[in-house]
Amino acid sequence: MRRDGALVLEDVPLAVVAERYGTPCYVYSRAALTHAWCELDALLAAHPHQICYAVKANSNLAVLGVLAALGSGFDIVSVGELERALRAGADPKRVVFAGVGKRHDELERALEVGVGCFNVESEPELERLDEVARAHGRRAPVALRINPDVDARTHPYIATGLASNKFGIPVSAADAAYRRASDCAGLEVTGIACHIGSQLLDVQPFADALARVLELVDRLASAGMRLEHIDMGGGLGIRYRDETPPTAADYARALLTGMSGRGERLLLEPGRSIVGNAGLLLTRVEYLKQGEDRSFLICDAAMNDLIRPALYSAWQDILEVAPIPGAPARRVEVVGPVCETGDFLGRERQLSAGPGELLAIASAGAYGFVMASNYNSRPRAAEVMVDGDAMHLVRERESLADLMRGERLLPGACGSATPVGSISL
Ligand code: LLP
């Protein structure tokens, strides 16, 4: 939103955030986050359900804390995400543990804290979990993640429900896997899970996947295996440019229609649709470089801060924070300082901004900071959450000391006597 021409998030001008915390900086809106979660929760009210926010989309403790306070559950894929969720106040019973490669120690810790369900992705994982649970005298609650072989019609790197993907157990092998699981003394089969991909722009694949899952659930019931819950994963797309994703209402309707008259609880694992449009990346233009056939706006954010444009050719809107009235727009490539030709944030944009001015890269709340790296030895950005007219630093910018934390010179090598802690940015 703009006020007097300048961008504000809730009631905080972005220029003030940049001035206080520097750039590059991720900025999230508590109100937007809360609205997205509560809207979906209310739309599902007619059926027993639990939203388990996908921590991978944005795992900042403040984000998790806001959602935990609303009563959200969490979908986690590592012990790191588990510890974050717990630290943010999550109820472990509302945590589902997904992922194809859960390690022994991760299973142990999740059992110890009592997560609500393990979404198991293969028979070897089933066996490992059974073993770990028995060794601890426990029964692990289990759902099998089924791969329904449905085309999510999304970017191939984020489609997960096709038979050719590494995810889940094929429907054809599911009956046998359920029989196997129900024979394991360390396992208590409670549900079924499925996730077909991310950034879906159509409800039909969700409806198709649910229909396939329900067919299997009914077959299992007639063989005496009754499930308590159905976890349909995440995947609802958001608008980055001119996409027309289903609304939360369309999505909820499609799922509730499929579930109508049934007793199983519905679990969902949305990530992007909760946080994607609740955040942006603030960056300052360092240089305008006039090339022979194109101009480059070189910013202080780069592919290490936001990799989606480089990795998926993703398009995210780039807005001028405080455009100078009347300044003519020119066609520019918006790039970062990283030494890679693929280091772009936006291509062929019409912008008037010049050196020193601020840009906001929109829709960066999901899969933004969480995918950041230290490539080119760039400290990771700060994260800020605005709440009405207040702003809170929810992650400090990394320092140069952070960058080298844990590294060692070889014995006998002469490093600089300057303690890195004394260098500041
Ligand atoms: N559940 C499971 C098992 C998942 O694998 C994912 C995402 C989600 C839930 C959440 O999906 P969402 O509601 O956010 O679509 N880095 C990529 C997206 C990768 C998604 C991976 N799995 C991107 O930037 O587009």
PDB file of N, CA and C in Angstrom, residues 188-234:
ATOM      1  N   GLU A 188       1.392 -47.017  15.375  1.00  0.00           N
ATOM      2  CA  GLU A 188      -0.052 -46.939  15.469  1.00  0.00           C
ATOM      3  C   GLU A 188      -0.528 -46.167  14.236  1.00  0.00           C
ATOM      4  N   VAL A 189      -1.177 -46.886  13.331  1.00  0.00           N
ATOM      5  CA  VAL A 189      -1.576 -46.240  12.073  1.00  0.00           C
ATOM      6  C   VAL A 189      -2.779 -45.348  12.338  1.00  0.00           C
ATOM      7  N   THR A 190      -2.615 -44.047  12.072  1.00  0.00           N
ATOM      8  CA  THR A 190      -3.720 -43.126  12.379  1.00  0.00           C
ATOM      9  C   THR A 190      -4.242 -42.386  11.154  1.00  0.00           C
ATOM     10  N   GLY A 191      -3.437 -42.294  10.086  1.00  0.00           N
ATOM     11  CA  GLY A 191      -3.915 -41.458   8.985  1.00  0.00           C
ATOM     12  C   GLY A 191      -3.255 -41.743   7.652  1.00  0.00           C
ATOM     13  N   ILE A 192      -3.517 -40.817   6.752  1.00  0.00           N
ATOM     14  CA  ILE A 192      -2.945 -40.902   5.407  1.00  0.00           C
ATOM     15  C   ILE A 192      -2.539 -39.480   5.015  1.00  0.00           C
ATOM     16  N   ALA A 193      -1.468 -39.366   4.254  1.00  0.00           N
ATOM     17  CA  ALA A 193      -1.004 -38.030   3.873  1.00  0.00           C
ATOM     18  C   ALA A 193      -0.699 -37.997   2.387  1.00  0.00           C
ATOM     19  N   CYS A 194      -0.716 -36.776   1.854  1.00  0.00           N
ATOM     20  CA  CYS A 194      -0.457 -36.610   0.428  1.00  0.00           C
ATOM     21  C   CYS A 194      -0.135 -35.141   0.184  1.00  0.00           C
ATOM     22  N   HIS A 195       0.762 -34.875  -0.704  1.00  0.00           N
ATOM     23  CA  HIS A 195       1.084 -33.483  -1.056  1.00  0.00           C
ATOM     24  C   HIS A 195       1.534 -33.534  -2.505  1.00  0.00           C
ATOM     25  N   ILE A 196       0.834 -32.824  -3.381  1.00  0.00           N
ATOM     26  CA  ILE A 196       1.108 -33.043  -4.810  1.00  0.00           C
ATOM     27  C   ILE A 196       1.983 -31.970  -5.446  1.00  0.00           C
ATOM     28  N   GLY A 197       2.244 -30.917  -4.724  1.00  0.00           N
ATOM     29  CA  GLY A 197       3.113 -29.897  -5.314  1.00  0.00           C
ATOM     30  C   GLY A 197       2.790 -28.539  -4.735  1.00  0.00           C
ATOM     31  N   SER A 198       3.515 -27.545  -5.201  1.00  0.00           N
ATOM     32  CA  SER A 198       3.421 -26.208  -4.644  1.00  0.00           C
ATOM     33  C   SER A 198       3.044 -25.220  -5.742  1.00  0.00           C
ATOM     34  N   GLN A 199       2.482 -24.083  -5.335  1.00  0.00           N
ATOM     35  CA  GLN A 199       2.075 -23.027  -6.278  1.00  0.00           C
ATOM     36  C   GLN A 199       1.086 -23.578  -7.311  1.00  0.00           C
ATOM     37  N   LEU A 200       0.078 -24.313  -6.836  1.00  0.00           N
ATOM     38  CA  LEU A 200      -0.966 -24.820  -7.728  1.00  0.00           C
ATOM     39  C   LEU A 200      -1.954 -23.695  -8.025  1.00  0.00           C
ATOM     40  N   LEU A 201      -2.345 -23.620  -9.280  1.00  0.00           N
ATOM     41  CA  LEU A 201      -3.205 -22.516  -9.694  1.00  0.00           C
ATOM     42  C   LEU A 201      -4.609 -22.976 -10.055  1.00  0.00           C
ATOM     43  N   ASP A 202      -4.918 -24.197  -9.722  1.00  0.00           N
ATOM     44  CA  ASP A 202      -6.191 -24.784 -10.095  1.00  0.00           C
ATOM     45  C   ASP A 202      -6.613 -25.727  -8.959  1.00  0.00           C
ATOM     46  N   VAL A 203      -7.893 -25.777  -8.633  1.00  0.00           N
ATOM     47  CA  VAL A 203      -8.300 -26.677  -7.535  1.00  0.00           C
ATOM     48  C   VAL A 203      -8.461 -28.123  -7.997  1.00  0.00           C
ATOM     49  N   GLN A 204      -8.581 -28.321  -9.321  1.00  0.00           N
ATOM     50  CA  GLN A 204      -8.890 -29.672  -9.800  1.00  0.00           C
ATOM     51  C   GLN A 204      -7.881 -30.730  -9.338  1.00  0.00           C
ATOM     52  N   PRO A 205      -6.563 -30.468  -9.456  1.00  0.00           N
ATOM     53  CA  PRO A 205      -5.614 -31.490  -8.982  1.00  0.00           C
ATOM     54  C   PRO A 205      -5.792 -31.834  -7.504  1.00  0.00           C
ATOM     55  N   PHE A 206      -6.170 -30.855  -6.672  1.00  0.00           N
ATOM     56  CA  PHE A 206      -6.427 -31.152  -5.256  1.00  0.00           C
ATOM     57  C   PHE A 206      -7.622 -32.096  -5.143  1.00  0.00           C
ATOM     58  N   ALA A 207      -8.675 -31.784  -5.925  1.00  0.00           N
ATOM     59  CA  ALA A 207      -9.890 -32.602  -5.860  1.00  0.00           C
ATOM     60  C   ALA A 207      -9.590 -34.012  -6.371  1.00  0.00           C
ATOM     61  N   ASP A 208      -8.815 -34.102  -7.446  1.00  0.00           N
ATOM     62  CA  ASP A 208      -8.461 -35.427  -7.997  1.00  0.00           C
ATOM     63  C   ASP A 208      -7.646 -36.227  -6.985  1.00  0.00           C
ATOM     64  N   ALA A 209      -6.672 -35.559  -6.364  1.00  0.00           N
ATOM     65  CA  ALA A 209      -5.822 -36.257  -5.388  1.00  0.00           C
ATOM     66  C   ALA A 209      -6.664 -36.728  -4.212  1.00  0.00           C
ATOM     67  N   LEU A 210      -7.572 -35.864  -3.747  1.00  0.00           N
ATOM     68  CA  LEU A 210      -8.420 -36.251  -2.605  1.00  0.00           C
ATOM     69  C   LEU A 210      -9.281 -37.459  -2.985  1.00  0.00           C
ATOM     70  N   ALA A 211      -9.822 -37.438  -4.200  1.00  0.00           N
ATOM     71  CA  ALA A 211     -10.672 -38.566  -4.631  1.00  0.00           C
ATOM     72  C   ALA A 211      -9.866 -39.868  -4.611  1.00  0.00           C
ATOM     73  N   ARG A 212      -8.639 -39.792  -5.087  1.00  0.00           N
ATOM     74  CA  ARG A 212      -7.803 -41.020  -5.084  1.00  0.00           C
ATOM     75  C   ARG A 212      -7.493 -41.483  -3.676  1.00  0.00           C
ATOM     76  N   VAL A 213      -7.201 -40.512  -2.821  1.00  0.00           N
ATOM     77  CA  VAL A 213      -6.885 -40.850  -1.427  1.00  0.00           C
ATOM     78  C   VAL A 213      -8.107 -41.496  -0.765  1.00  0.00           C
ATOM     79  N   LEU A 214      -9.288 -40.917  -1.013  1.00  0.00           N
ATOM     80  CA  LEU A 214     -10.500 -41.434  -0.363  1.00  0.00           C
ATOM     81  C   LEU A 214     -10.827 -42.851  -0.822  1.00  0.00           C
ATOM     82  N   GLU A 215     -10.584 -43.102  -2.106  1.00  0.00           N
ATOM     83  CA  GLU A 215     -10.793 -44.457  -2.632  1.00  0.00           C
ATOM     84  C   GLU A 215      -9.964 -45.457  -1.821  1.00  0.00           C
ATOM     85  N   LEU A 216      -8.712 -45.063  -1.599  1.00  0.00           N
ATOM     86  CA  LEU A 216      -7.805 -45.930  -0.844  1.00  0.00           C
ATOM     87  C   LEU A 216      -8.264 -46.062   0.611  1.00  0.00           C
ATOM     88  N   VAL A 217      -8.673 -44.927   1.204  1.00  0.00           N
ATOM     89  CA  VAL A 217      -9.125 -44.946   2.605  1.00  0.00           C
ATOM     90  C   VAL A 217     -10.313 -45.899   2.745  1.00  0.00           C
ATOM     91  N   ASP A 218     -11.225 -45.859   1.789  1.00  0.00           N
ATOM     92  CA  ASP A 218     -12.408 -46.735   1.860  1.00  0.00           C
ATOM     93  C   ASP A 218     -12.011 -48.199   1.695  1.00  0.00           C
ATOM     94  N   ARG A 219     -11.062 -48.426   0.814  1.00  0.00           N
ATOM     95  CA  ARG A 219     -10.593 -49.800   0.612  1.00  0.00           C
ATOM     96  C   ARG A 219      -9.954 -50.337   1.898  1.00  0.00           C
ATOM     97  N   LEU A 220      -9.156 -49.467   2.535  1.00  0.00           N
ATOM     98  CA  LEU A 220      -8.497 -49.879   3.782  1.00  0.00           C
ATOM     99  C   LEU A 220      -9.541 -50.145   4.861  1.00  0.00           C
ATOM    100  N   ALA A 221     -10.578 -49.314   4.893  1.00  0.00           N
ATOM    101  CA  ALA A 221     -11.622 -49.478   5.919  1.00  0.00           C
ATOM    102  C   ALA A 221     -12.309 -50.829   5.723  1.00  0.00           C
ATOM    103  N   SER A 222     -12.545 -51.186   4.462  1.00  0.00           N
ATOM    104  CA  SER A 222     -13.237 -52.472   4.273  1.00  0.00           C
ATOM    105  C   SER A 222     -12.316 -53.645   4.606  1.00  0.00           C
ATOM    106  N   ALA A 223     -11.017 -53.372   4.675  1.00  0.00           N
ATOM    107  CA  ALA A 223     -10.094 -54.425   5.122  1.00  0.00           C
ATOM    108  C   ALA A 223      -9.848 -54.305   6.632  1.00  0.00           C
ATOM    109  N   GLY A 224     -10.629 -53.464   7.300  1.00  0.00           N
ATOM    110  CA  GLY A 224     -10.555 -53.375   8.761  1.00  0.00           C
ATOM    111  C   GLY A 224      -9.590 -52.321   9.282  1.00  0.00           C
ATOM    112  N   MET A 225      -9.006 -51.495   8.384  1.00  0.00           N
ATOM    113  CA  MET A 225      -8.075 -50.445   8.859  1.00  0.00           C
ATOM    114  C   MET A 225      -8.759 -49.088   8.759  1.00  0.00           C
ATOM    115  N   ARG A 226      -9.205 -48.595   9.891  1.00  0.00           N
ATOM    116  CA  ARG A 226      -9.910 -47.304   9.886  1.00  0.00           C
ATOM    117  C   ARG A 226      -8.951 -46.179  10.228  1.00  0.00           C
ATOM    118  N   LEU A 227      -8.943 -45.154   9.391  1.00  0.00           N
ATOM    119  CA  LEU A 227      -8.028 -44.032   9.619  1.00  0.00           C
ATOM    120  C   LEU A 227      -8.771 -42.878  10.284  1.00  0.00           C
ATOM    121  N   GLU A 228      -8.013 -42.124  11.106  1.00  0.00           N
ATOM    122  CA  GLU A 228      -8.644 -41.007  11.819  1.00  0.00           C
ATOM    123  C   GLU A 228      -8.501 -39.686  11.080  1.00  0.00           C
ATOM    124  N   HIS A 229      -7.423 -39.563  10.302  1.00  0.00           N
ATOM    125  CA  HIS A 229      -7.262 -38.266   9.635  1.00  0.00           C
ATOM    126  C   HIS A 229      -6.710 -38.398   8.214  1.00  0.00           C
ATOM    127  N   ILE A 230      -7.012 -37.355   7.446  1.00  0.00           N
ATOM    128  CA  ILE A 230      -6.538 -37.275   6.060  1.00  0.00           C
ATOM    129  C   ILE A 230      -5.798 -35.960   5.916  1.00  0.00           C
ATOM    130  N   ASP A 231      -4.513 -36.048   5.596  1.00  0.00           N
ATOM    131  CA  ASP A 231      -3.662 -34.856   5.484  1.00  0.00           C
ATOM    132  C   ASP A 231      -3.433 -34.586   3.998  1.00  0.00           C
ATOM    133  N   MET A 232      -4.009 -33.489   3.506  1.00  0.00           N
ATOM    134  CA  MET A 232      -3.903 -33.205   2.064  1.00  0.00           C
ATOM    135  C   MET A 232      -2.746 -32.259   1.731  1.00  0.00           C
ATOM    136  N   GLY A 233      -1.818 -32.078   2.651  1.00  0.00           N
ATOM    137  CA  GLY A 233      -0.601 -31.318   2.338  1.00  0.00           C
ATOM    138  C   GLY A 233      -0.870 -29.836   2.120  1.00  0.00           C
ATOM    139  N   GLY A 234       0.040 -29.204   1.394  1.00  0.00           N
ATOM    140  CA  GLY A 234      -0.112 -27.771   1.107  1.00  0.00           C
ATOM    141  C   GLY A 234      -0.252 -27.581  -0.391  1.00  0.00           C
TER     142      GLY A 234
END
